[in-house]
């Protein structure tokens, strides 16, 4: 007892040999605080982990909040064009809400001063290419993003990537005035910058997230995407209504610049390099991840990765989920305008409701997943599959139901909101399964899965607008059917082939020098 206590005290104060005394003991991958009373762990591990460092004001939860802000910015910059597009079109040629299928919803008169921004005569096909162009750049930096983050650190890769997206967002009004081709090019460049965000963040969490806090931390982080959508859609509509559509890009660009300053000053890629982290929290994180992390100089086992069936299960699930997600993300404001007859002022508020539900349910899902794993001792694979099933089949059912609501706009909005809300559960399902099956290569794996999952964003809006040339309810019903069918297939595939344990090829090996 005394020897262990002395070791703990000495190494708390030490630097270069801080963890040398831990080498004979390997913290199990399924380590739980309950094991501390079982007599199966050495006393010094009991001393380090007997009291988990508090969440409030901790560096790991600080990272979760700032990364939530990062994804808030990323998705706000991604979706603001969906609302602005409604206001950028010449209503006499585009079929704006005055010619909606269902009766229009009356709203307050628009301020007279809001007539300064240009409008454009883009047909539905051009609109589809503009809305989907972001993803043509986004796909190219997925795999490189994961590899570079693992090799050189995630902080600056993610920071500079989003900063680039911010800069090109500020240039969007100029590009639109120059022509649709220039706007498409700017959106592609935005996608290139933002493509590194998820792989870099996954690589960062591989060094920061203790296994039994993983669902909570990652859902706080990634639900910034839903929060950004929830805020950006209604705020964009208000900006369009009271100012004009150009200010949508200026306002969110400024929000992104503020995030970059905070990120640069307050975040570090790993606990070891963080200047303000407590020794207790640093030891807690590193001890819990001891068997999961490998040297960043280790060679990536590409062949094992590409032939891994559990990885392809995540690929299929991710692709399938994103088909419905991106179809709604880019086309929902158009549906609300062209079919249900909501004005530009109402459009953003109504379009945001599904993502508000998704954000809230995703936060709940993260807490639920860790409770099921830690308290009820349910296997990780069962938790991931159960949340994926509910989070993909549930949305499919309500998406189909929304197609049969005709002009009952209340029921349509309710069904679409339930659909997206249930999808939030998948954030603690397949969406973080990369960290379960291969923690050292989580960023690389997410780059691979997100590359495939970006394809729906590239082709979904184009196919969606091609199928809805006449803007009939029947055409939109077809769009919903396709999304639902793909969702169900992805859920079934993941349920059969998904895994919840570290794969053999990802187990850390100590190489003799």
Coordinates of C-alpha atoms in Angstrom, one line a residue:
X1 CA 0.0 0.0 0.0
X2 CA 2.7 2.5 1.0
X3 CA 4.9 1.5 -1.8
X4 CA 2.1 2.0 -4.3
X5 CA 1.2 5.3 -2.7
X6 CA 4.8 6.4 -2.9
X7 CA 5.0 5.4 -6.5
X8 CA 1.8 7.3 -7.3
X9 CA 3.1 10.5 -5.6
X10 CA 6.5 10.2 -7.2
X11 CA 5.2 9.8 -10.7
X12 CA 2.6 12.5 -10.3
X13 CA 5.5 14.9 -9.8
X14 CA 7.7 13.2 -12.4
X15 CA 7.8 13.9 -16.1
X16 CA 9.8 11.6 -18.3
X17 CA 9.2 8.4 -16.3
X18 CA 5.6 9.2 -15.3
X19 CA 4.1 6.0 -16.6
X20 CA 7.1 3.6 -16.3
X21 CA 5.7 1.9 -13.2
X22 CA 2.5 0.9 -15.2
X23 CA 4.3 -1.3 -17.7
X24 CA 3.7 -4.6 -16.0
X25 CA 0.0 -4.0 -15.8
X26 CA -2.4 -3.6 -18.8
X27 CA -5.7 -1.9 -18.1
X28 CA -8.4 -4.0 -19.7
X29 CA -10.3 -2.6 -22.6
X30 CA -13.6 -3.1 -20.6
X31 CA -12.2 -1.4 -17.6
X32 CA -15.0 -0.1 -15.2
X33 CA -14.8 1.7 -11.9
X34 CA -16.6 -1.3 -10.4
X35 CA -13.5 -3.4 -11.0
X36 CA -11.7 -1.2 -8.3
X37 CA -13.4 -3.2 -5.6
X38 CA -12.8 -6.6 -7.1
X39 CA -9.2 -6.9 -6.1
X40 CA -8.1 -7.4 -9.7
X41 CA -6.3 -4.2 -10.2
X42 CA -3.1 -2.9 -8.5
X43 CA -3.3 -0.3 -5.8
X44 CA -1.7 2.5 -7.9
X45 CA -4.4 2.1 -10.5
X46 CA -7.0 2.2 -7.7
X47 CA -5.4 5.5 -6.5
X48 CA -5.4 7.0 -10.0
X49 CA -9.0 6.0 -11.0
X50 CA -10.9 5.6 -7.8
X51 CA -12.3 9.0 -8.3
X52 CA -13.1 9.9 -11.9
X53 CA -12.0 13.5 -12.5
X54 CA -15.1 15.7 -12.4
X55 CA -16.7 16.6 -15.7
X56 CA -17.4 20.2 -14.9
X57 CA -14.5 22.5 -16.1
X58 CA -12.5 19.4 -17.2
X59 CA -10.4 19.6 -20.3
X60 CA -12.0 16.6 -21.9
X61 CA -15.5 18.1 -21.6
X62 CA -14.1 21.5 -22.6
X63 CA -13.0 19.8 -25.8
X64 CA -16.4 18.4 -26.2
X65 CA -18.0 21.8 -25.9
X66 CA -15.6 23.5 -28.4
X67 CA -15.9 20.6 -30.8
X68 CA -19.6 20.9 -30.5
X69 CA -19.2 24.6 -31.5
X70 CA -16.9 23.4 -34.4
X71 CA -19.7 21.2 -35.8
X72 CA -22.2 23.9 -35.2
X73 CA -20.2 26.1 -37.5
X74 CA -19.5 23.4 -40.0
X75 CA -23.2 22.5 -40.4
X76 CA -24.4 26.1 -40.3
X77 CA -22.1 26.9 -43.2
X78 CA -23.3 23.8 -44.9
X79 CA -27.1 24.3 -44.7
X80 CA -27.5 28.0 -44.8
X81 CA -27.6 27.9 -48.6
X82 CA -30.6 25.6 -48.5
X83 CA -32.7 28.4 -47.0
X84 CA -30.9 31.2 -48.9
X85 CA -31.6 29.4 -52.2
X86 CA -35.3 30.0 -51.7
X87 CA -34.7 33.7 -51.6
X88 CA -32.0 33.8 -54.3
X89 CA -34.4 32.6 -57.0
X90 CA -36.6 34.7 -59.2
X91 CA -40.0 33.8 -58.0
X92 CA -41.6 34.4 -61.4
X93 CA -39.5 31.7 -62.9
X94 CA -38.7 29.3 -60.1
X95 CA -42.1 28.6 -58.7
X96 CA -41.6 30.2 -55.3
X97 CA -44.2 29.8 -52.6
X98 CA -46.8 31.8 -54.4
X99 CA -47.3 28.7 -56.7
X100 CA -47.0 26.0 -54.0
X101 CA -49.1 22.9 -54.3
X102 CA -50.9 23.4 -51.0
X103 CA -52.5 26.6 -49.9
X104 CA -49.9 29.2 -48.8
X105 CA -49.6 30.2 -45.2
X106 CA -50.1 33.9 -44.7
X107 CA -47.3 35.9 -43.0
X108 CA -46.4 39.4 -42.2
X109 CA -45.5 41.7 -45.2
X110 CA -41.9 41.8 -46.1
X111 CA -39.9 45.0 -45.3
X112 CA -39.7 47.2 -48.3
X113 CA -36.0 47.8 -48.0
X114 CA -35.3 44.1 -48.7
X115 CA -34.9 44.3 -52.4
X116 CA -31.2 45.0 -52.8
X117 CA -29.8 41.5 -53.3
X118 CA -29.7 39.9 -56.8
X119 CA -32.0 37.0 -57.8
X120 CA -31.3 34.4 -60.3
X121 CA -33.2 32.3 -62.9
X122 CA -31.8 28.9 -62.1
X123 CA -33.9 25.9 -63.1
X124 CA -34.5 22.9 -60.8
X125 CA -31.6 21.0 -62.3
X126 CA -29.1 23.8 -61.7
X127 CA -30.4 24.2 -58.1
X128 CA -29.7 20.5 -57.5
X129 CA -26.1 20.8 -58.7
X130 CA -25.5 23.9 -56.6
X131 CA -26.9 22.2 -53.5
X132 CA -25.0 19.1 -54.1
X133 CA -21.7 20.7 -55.1
X134 CA -20.4 21.0 -51.6
X135 CA -20.1 17.2 -51.3
X136 CA -18.0 16.9 -54.4
X137 CA -15.2 18.7 -52.5
X138 CA -16.1 17.1 -49.2
X139 CA -15.4 13.6 -50.4
X140 CA -11.8 14.2 -51.4
X141 CA -10.4 15.1 -48.0
X142 CA -12.1 12.3 -46.0
X143 CA -9.4 9.6 -46.0
X144 CA -6.4 12.1 -46.2
X145 CA -8.0 13.9 -43.3
X146 CA -8.0 10.8 -41.0
X147 CA -4.5 9.9 -42.0
X148 CA -3.0 13.4 -41.6
X149 CA -4.8 13.9 -38.2
X150 CA -3.3 10.6 -36.9
X151 CA 0.2 11.5 -38.3
X152 CA 0.5 15.2 -37.4
X153 CA -2.2 16.0 -34.9
X154 CA -5.9 16.9 -35.3
X155 CA -6.1 20.4 -33.8
X156 CA -4.7 22.5 -36.7
X157 CA -6.0 20.2 -39.4
X158 CA -9.5 20.6 -38.2
X159 CA -9.1 24.3 -37.4
X160 CA -7.6 25.3 -40.7
X161 CA -10.1 23.1 -42.6
X162 CA -13.1 24.9 -41.0
X163 CA -11.3 28.3 -41.4
X164 CA -11.1 27.7 -45.1
X165 CA -14.8 26.9 -45.3
X166 CA -15.5 30.2 -43.4
X167 CA -13.4 32.2 -45.9
X168 CA -15.2 30.7 -48.9
X169 CA -18.6 31.2 -47.3
X170 CA -17.8 34.9 -47.0
X171 CA -17.1 34.9 -50.8
X172 CA -20.4 33.2 -51.7
X173 CA -22.4 36.3 -52.6
X174 CA -19.7 37.4 -55.0
X175 CA -19.5 34.0 -56.6
X176 CA -23.3 33.9 -57.1
X177 CA -23.2 37.2 -58.9
X178 CA -20.5 35.9 -61.2
X179 CA -22.6 32.9 -62.2
X180 CA -23.8 29.5 -61.1
X181 CA -20.5 27.9 -62.2
X182 CA -18.5 30.2 -59.8
X183 CA -20.9 29.4 -57.0
X184 CA -20.5 25.7 -57.6
X185 CA -16.7 26.1 -57.5
X186 CA -16.8 28.0 -54.2
X187 CA -19.1 25.3 -52.7
X188 CA -16.7 22.6 -53.8
X189 CA -13.8 24.4 -52.1
X190 CA -15.9 24.8 -49.0
X191 CA -16.4 21.0 -49.0
X192 CA -12.7 20.4 -49.4
X193 CA -12.0 22.4 -46.2
X194 CA -14.8 20.8 -44.2
X195 CA -14.1 17.3 -45.3
X196 CA -11.4 16.9 -42.7
X197 CA -13.7 17.7 -39.7
X198 CA -15.1 14.3 -38.8
X199 CA -12.0 12.2 -39.5
X200 CA -9.8 14.7 -37.6
X201 CA -12.3 14.8 -34.7
X202 CA -12.5 11.0 -34.5
X203 CA -8.7 10.8 -34.4
X204 CA -8.7 13.5 -31.6
X205 CA -11.2 11.6 -29.5
X206 CA -9.1 8.4 -29.8
X207 CA -6.6 10.2 -27.6
X208 CA -9.1 12.1 -25.4
X209 CA -12.2 9.9 -24.7
X210 CA -12.1 7.3 -21.9
X211 CA -14.0 4.2 -23.1
X212 CA -16.9 4.5 -20.6
X213 CA -17.4 8.2 -21.3
X214 CA -17.1 7.7 -25.1
X215 CA -20.7 7.9 -26.0
X216 CA -21.4 10.9 -23.8
X217 CA -18.4 12.9 -25.1
X218 CA -18.8 12.1 -28.7
X219 CA -22.5 12.8 -28.7
X220 CA -21.9 16.2 -27.1
X221 CA -19.3 16.8 -29.8
X222 CA -21.2 15.6 -32.8
X223 CA -24.6 16.9 -31.9
X224 CA -23.2 20.3 -32.7
X225 CA -24.1 19.3 -36.3
X226 CA -27.8 19.1 -35.4
X227 CA -27.6 22.2 -33.3
X228 CA -26.0 24.1 -36.1
X229 CA -28.8 23.0 -38.4
X230 CA -31.4 23.9 -35.8
X231 CA -30.1 27.4 -35.5
X232 CA -29.0 28.1 -39.0
X233 CA -32.3 27.2 -40.7
X234 CA -34.6 29.6 -38.8
X235 CA -31.9 32.3 -38.4
X236 CA -31.2 32.2 -42.1
X237 CA -34.9 32.7 -42.9
X238 CA -35.1 35.6 -40.5
X239 CA -32.0 37.2 -42.0
X240 CA -33.4 36.7 -45.5
X241 CA -36.7 38.3 -44.4
X242 CA -35.5 41.3 -42.6
X243 CA -32.2 41.9 -44.5
X244 CA -31.4 39.9 -47.6
X245 CA -29.8 36.6 -48.4
X246 CA -26.2 37.8 -48.7
X247 CA -26.2 38.5 -44.9
X248 CA -26.8 34.9 -44.3
X249 CA -23.2 34.1 -45.4
X250 CA -21.7 37.2 -43.7
X251 CA -23.3 36.5 -40.3
X252 CA -22.3 32.8 -40.2
X253 CA -18.9 33.5 -41.5
X254 CA -18.3 35.9 -38.6
X255 CA -19.5 33.2 -36.1
X256 CA -17.0 30.8 -37.7
X257 CA -14.1 33.2 -37.3
X258 CA -14.9 33.6 -33.6
X259 CA -14.8 29.8 -33.2
X260 CA -11.4 29.6 -34.9
X261 CA -9.9 32.0 -32.4
X262 CA -11.2 30.0 -29.4
X263 CA -10.1 26.7 -30.9
X264 CA -6.6 28.0 -31.6
X265 CA -6.2 29.3 -28.0
X266 CA -7.9 26.6 -25.9
X267 CA -7.4 23.2 -27.5
X268 CA -4.6 20.7 -27.8
X269 CA -4.5 17.5 -29.9
X270 CA -3.7 15.2 -27.0
X271 CA -3.9 15.3 -23.2
X272 CA -0.1 15.1 -23.0
X273 CA 0.3 18.4 -24.9
X274 CA -2.5 20.3 -23.1
X275 CA -0.9 23.1 -21.0
X276 CA -3.8 23.5 -18.5
X277 CA -5.0 19.9 -17.9
X278 CA -4.7 18.6 -14.3
X279 CA -2.3 15.7 -13.6
X280 CA -5.3 13.7 -12.2
X281 CA -7.3 14.0 -15.4
X282 CA -4.3 13.4 -17.6
X283 CA -3.5 10.1 -15.8
X284 CA -7.2 9.1 -15.8
X285 CA -7.5 9.5 -19.6
X286 CA -4.1 7.9 -20.5
X287 CA -4.6 5.0 -18.1
X288 CA -8.1 4.2 -19.5
X289 CA -6.7 4.3 -23.0
X290 CA -3.4 2.6 -22.3
X291 CA -4.2 -0.6 -24.3
X292 CA -6.0 1.2 -27.1
X293 CA -3.4 3.8 -28.4
X294 CA -0.5 3.0 -30.6
X295 CA 2.3 5.1 -31.9
X296 CA 1.4 7.5 -34.7
X297 CA 4.5 6.2 -36.6
X298 CA 3.1 2.7 -36.8
X299 CA 2.2 1.6 -40.3
X300 CA -1.5 1.7 -41.1
X301 CA -2.7 -1.9 -41.8
X302 CA -4.5 -0.9 -45.0
X303 CA -5.2 -4.4 -46.3
X304 CA -6.7 -5.5 -43.0
X305 CA -8.8 -2.4 -42.8
X306 CA -10.1 -2.7 -46.3
X307 CA -11.0 -6.3 -45.8
X308 CA -12.6 -5.9 -42.4
X309 CA -16.3 -6.9 -42.6
X310 CA -17.3 -4.9 -39.4
X311 CA -15.9 -1.8 -41.1
X312 CA -18.0 -2.4 -44.2
X313 CA -21.0 -2.9 -42.0
X314 CA -20.4 0.7 -40.8
X315 CA -19.9 1.9 -44.3
X316 CA -23.2 0.5 -45.5
X317 CA -25.0 1.9 -42.4
X318 CA -23.4 5.3 -42.8
X319 CA -24.2 5.5 -46.5
X320 CA -27.8 4.5 -45.9
X321 CA -28.4 6.9 -43.0
X322 CA -26.9 9.8 -44.9
X323 CA -29.0 9.3 -47.9
X324 CA -32.1 10.2 -46.0
X325 CA -30.3 12.8 -43.8
X326 CA -28.7 14.7 -46.7
X327 CA -31.8 14.5 -48.9
X328 CA -33.8 16.3 -46.2
X329 CA -30.9 18.6 -45.2
X330 CA -30.7 20.1 -48.7
X331 CA -34.2 19.7 -50.0
X332 CA -36.5 20.2 -46.9
X333 CA -36.7 24.0 -47.2
X334 CA -37.7 23.5 -50.9
X335 CA -40.4 21.0 -49.9
X336 CA -41.7 23.3 -47.2
X337 CA -41.9 26.1 -49.8
X338 CA -43.0 24.4 -53.0
X339 CA -45.4 21.8 -51.5
X340 CA -46.6 23.0 -48.1
X341 CA -46.5 26.7 -49.0
X342 CA -44.5 28.1 -46.1
X343 CA -43.1 31.6 -46.7
X344 CA -39.4 32.4 -46.4
X345 CA -39.9 33.7 -42.8
X346 CA -41.8 30.6 -41.7
X347 CA -39.7 28.1 -43.7
X348 CA -36.5 28.1 -41.6
X349 CA -38.4 27.7 -38.4
X350 CA -40.5 24.8 -39.6
X351 CA -37.5 23.1 -41.4
X352 CA -35.5 23.3 -38.1
X353 CA -37.9 21.3 -36.0
X354 CA -36.8 17.9 -37.3
X355 CA -33.1 18.7 -36.4
X356 CA -34.1 20.1 -33.0
X357 CA -35.6 16.8 -32.2
X358 CA -32.6 15.0 -33.6
X359 CA -30.2 17.0 -31.4
X360 CA -32.2 16.3 -28.2
X361 CA -32.6 12.6 -28.9
X362 CA -28.9 12.2 -29.8
X363 CA -27.9 13.8 -26.5
X364 CA -30.3 11.4 -24.7
X365 CA -28.9 8.5 -26.8
X366 CA -25.4 9.1 -25.6
X367 CA -26.4 9.0 -22.0
X368 CA -28.5 5.9 -22.6
X369 CA -25.7 4.0 -24.4
X370 CA -23.1 4.6 -21.6
X371 CA -25.7 3.7 -19.0
X372 CA -26.5 0.4 -20.7
X373 CA -22.8 -0.5 -21.1
X374 CA -21.5 0.6 -17.7
X375 CA -24.4 0.1 -15.3
X376 CA -26.3 -2.7 -16.9
X377 CA -23.2 -4.3 -18.3
X378 CA -24.8 -4.9 -21.7
X379 CA -22.3 -5.7 -24.5
X380 CA -21.2 -2.8 -26.7
X381 CA -22.2 -4.6 -29.9
X382 CA -25.8 -5.1 -28.6
X383 CA -26.1 -1.4 -27.6
X384 CA -24.7 -0.2 -31.0
X385 CA -27.0 -2.4 -33.0
X386 CA -30.1 -1.7 -31.0
X387 CA -29.7 2.1 -31.3
X388 CA -28.9 1.8 -35.0
X389 CA -32.0 -0.3 -35.6
X390 CA -34.3 2.2 -33.9
X391 CA -32.4 5.1 -35.3
X392 CA -32.8 4.0 -38.9
X393 CA -35.9 1.9 -39.2
X394 CA -38.0 4.4 -37.1
X395 CA -37.1 7.3 -39.4
X396 CA -37.9 5.2 -42.5
X397 CA -41.4 4.5 -41.3
X398 CA -42.3 8.1 -40.5
X399 CA -40.6 9.4 -43.7
X400 CA -43.0 7.2 -45.7
X401 CA -45.9 8.3 -43.6
X402 CA -45.0 11.9 -44.3
X403 CA -45.5 11.3 -48.0
X404 CA -49.2 10.4 -47.4
X405 CA -50.2 13.5 -45.4
X406 CA -51.2 15.4 -48.5
X407 CA -51.7 19.1 -47.5
X408 CA -52.1 18.4 -43.8
X409 CA -49.0 20.5 -43.0
X410 CA -49.2 19.9 -39.3
X411 CA -49.1 16.1 -39.7
X412 CA -46.4 16.4 -42.3
X413 CA -44.2 18.5 -40.0
X414 CA -44.9 16.1 -37.1
X415 CA -44.0 13.0 -39.1
X416 CA -40.8 14.6 -40.5
X417 CA -39.8 15.8 -37.0
X418 CA -40.3 12.3 -35.5
X419 CA -38.4 10.8 -38.4
X420 CA -35.3 13.0 -37.9
X421 CA -35.5 12.8 -34.1
X422 CA -35.4 9.0 -34.0
X423 CA -32.4 9.2 -36.3
X424 CA -30.5 10.9 -33.5
X425 CA -30.2 7.5 -31.7
X426 CA -27.8 6.3 -34.4
X427 CA -25.2 8.9 -33.2
X428 CA -24.5 6.4 -30.4
X429 CA -24.9 3.4 -32.7
X430 CA -22.9 2.8 -35.9
X431 CA -21.7 6.4 -35.9
X432 CA -19.1 5.9 -33.2
X433 CA -18.5 2.2 -33.8
X434 CA -15.1 3.0 -35.4
X435 CA -13.7 3.7 -31.9
X436 CA -15.0 0.4 -30.7
X437 CA -13.4 -1.8 -33.4
X438 CA -10.1 0.1 -34.0
X439 CA -9.4 3.0 -31.7
X440 CA -5.8 3.7 -33.0
X441 CA -7.2 4.1 -36.5
X442 CA -10.5 5.6 -35.8
X443 CA -9.8 8.8 -37.8
X444 CA -8.7 6.7 -40.8
X445 CA -11.8 4.5 -40.6
X446 CA -14.1 7.4 -40.3
X447 CA -12.4 8.9 -43.4
X448 CA -13.2 5.7 -45.3
X449 CA -16.8 5.4 -44.1
X450 CA -17.5 9.1 -44.5
X451 CA -16.2 9.0 -48.1
X452 CA -18.9 6.6 -49.0
X453 CA -21.4 8.4 -46.8
X454 CA -20.7 11.6 -48.8
X455 CA -22.0 10.1 -52.0
X456 CA -25.6 10.6 -51.0
X457 CA -24.9 14.3 -50.5
X458 CA -23.5 14.5 -54.0
X459 CA -26.2 12.7 -55.9
X460 CA -29.2 12.9 -53.5
X461 CA -30.1 16.6 -54.2
X462 CA -29.6 16.1 -58.0
X463 CA -31.8 12.9 -58.0
X464 CA -34.3 14.5 -55.7
X465 CA -34.7 17.6 -57.9
X466 CA -34.8 15.5 -61.0
X467 CA -37.6 13.4 -59.6
X468 CA -39.6 16.5 -58.5
X469 CA -39.5 18.6 -61.7
X470 CA -43.3 19.2 -61.5
X471 CA -43.3 19.6 -57.7
X472 CA -46.2 17.2 -57.1
X473 CA -46.9 15.3 -53.9
X474 CA -46.5 12.0 -55.7
X475 CA -43.0 12.9 -56.9
X476 CA -41.9 13.9 -53.4
X477 CA -43.5 10.6 -52.1
X478 CA -41.1 8.7 -54.4
X479 CA -38.2 10.6 -53.0
X480 CA -39.2 9.6 -49.4
X481 CA -39.7 6.0 -50.5
X482 CA -36.2 5.7 -51.9
X483 CA -34.7 7.2 -48.8
X484 CA -36.7 4.9 -46.5
X485 CA -35.8 1.8 -48.4
X486 CA -32.1 2.6 -48.3
X487 CA -32.3 3.3 -44.6
X488 CA -33.9 -0.1 -43.9
X489 CA -31.3 -2.0 -45.9
X490 CA -28.4 -0.3 -44.1
X491 CA -29.9 -1.1 -40.7
X492 CA -30.3 -4.7 -41.6
X493 CA -26.8 -5.0 -43.0
X494 CA -25.2 -3.5 -39.9
X495 CA -27.2 -5.7 -37.6
X496 CA -25.9 -8.8 -39.3
X497 CA -22.3 -7.9 -39.7
X498 CA -21.5 -5.2 -37.1
X499 CA -19.1 -5.8 -34.2
X500 CA -18.4 -4.1 -30.9
X501 CA -14.9 -5.3 -29.9
X502 CA -11.4 -4.3 -31.0
X503 CA -10.5 -6.2 -34.1
X504 CA -7.3 -8.3 -34.1
X505 CA -5.6 -6.2 -36.7
X506 CA -6.1 -3.1 -34.6
X507 CA -4.7 -4.5 -31.3
X508 CA -1.6 -2.5 -30.2
X509 CA 1.6 -4.4 -30.6
X510 CA 4.8 -3.4 -28.9
X511 CA 7.6 -3.4 -31.5
X512 CA 11.2 -4.0 -30.4
X513 CA 13.5 -1.3 -31.6

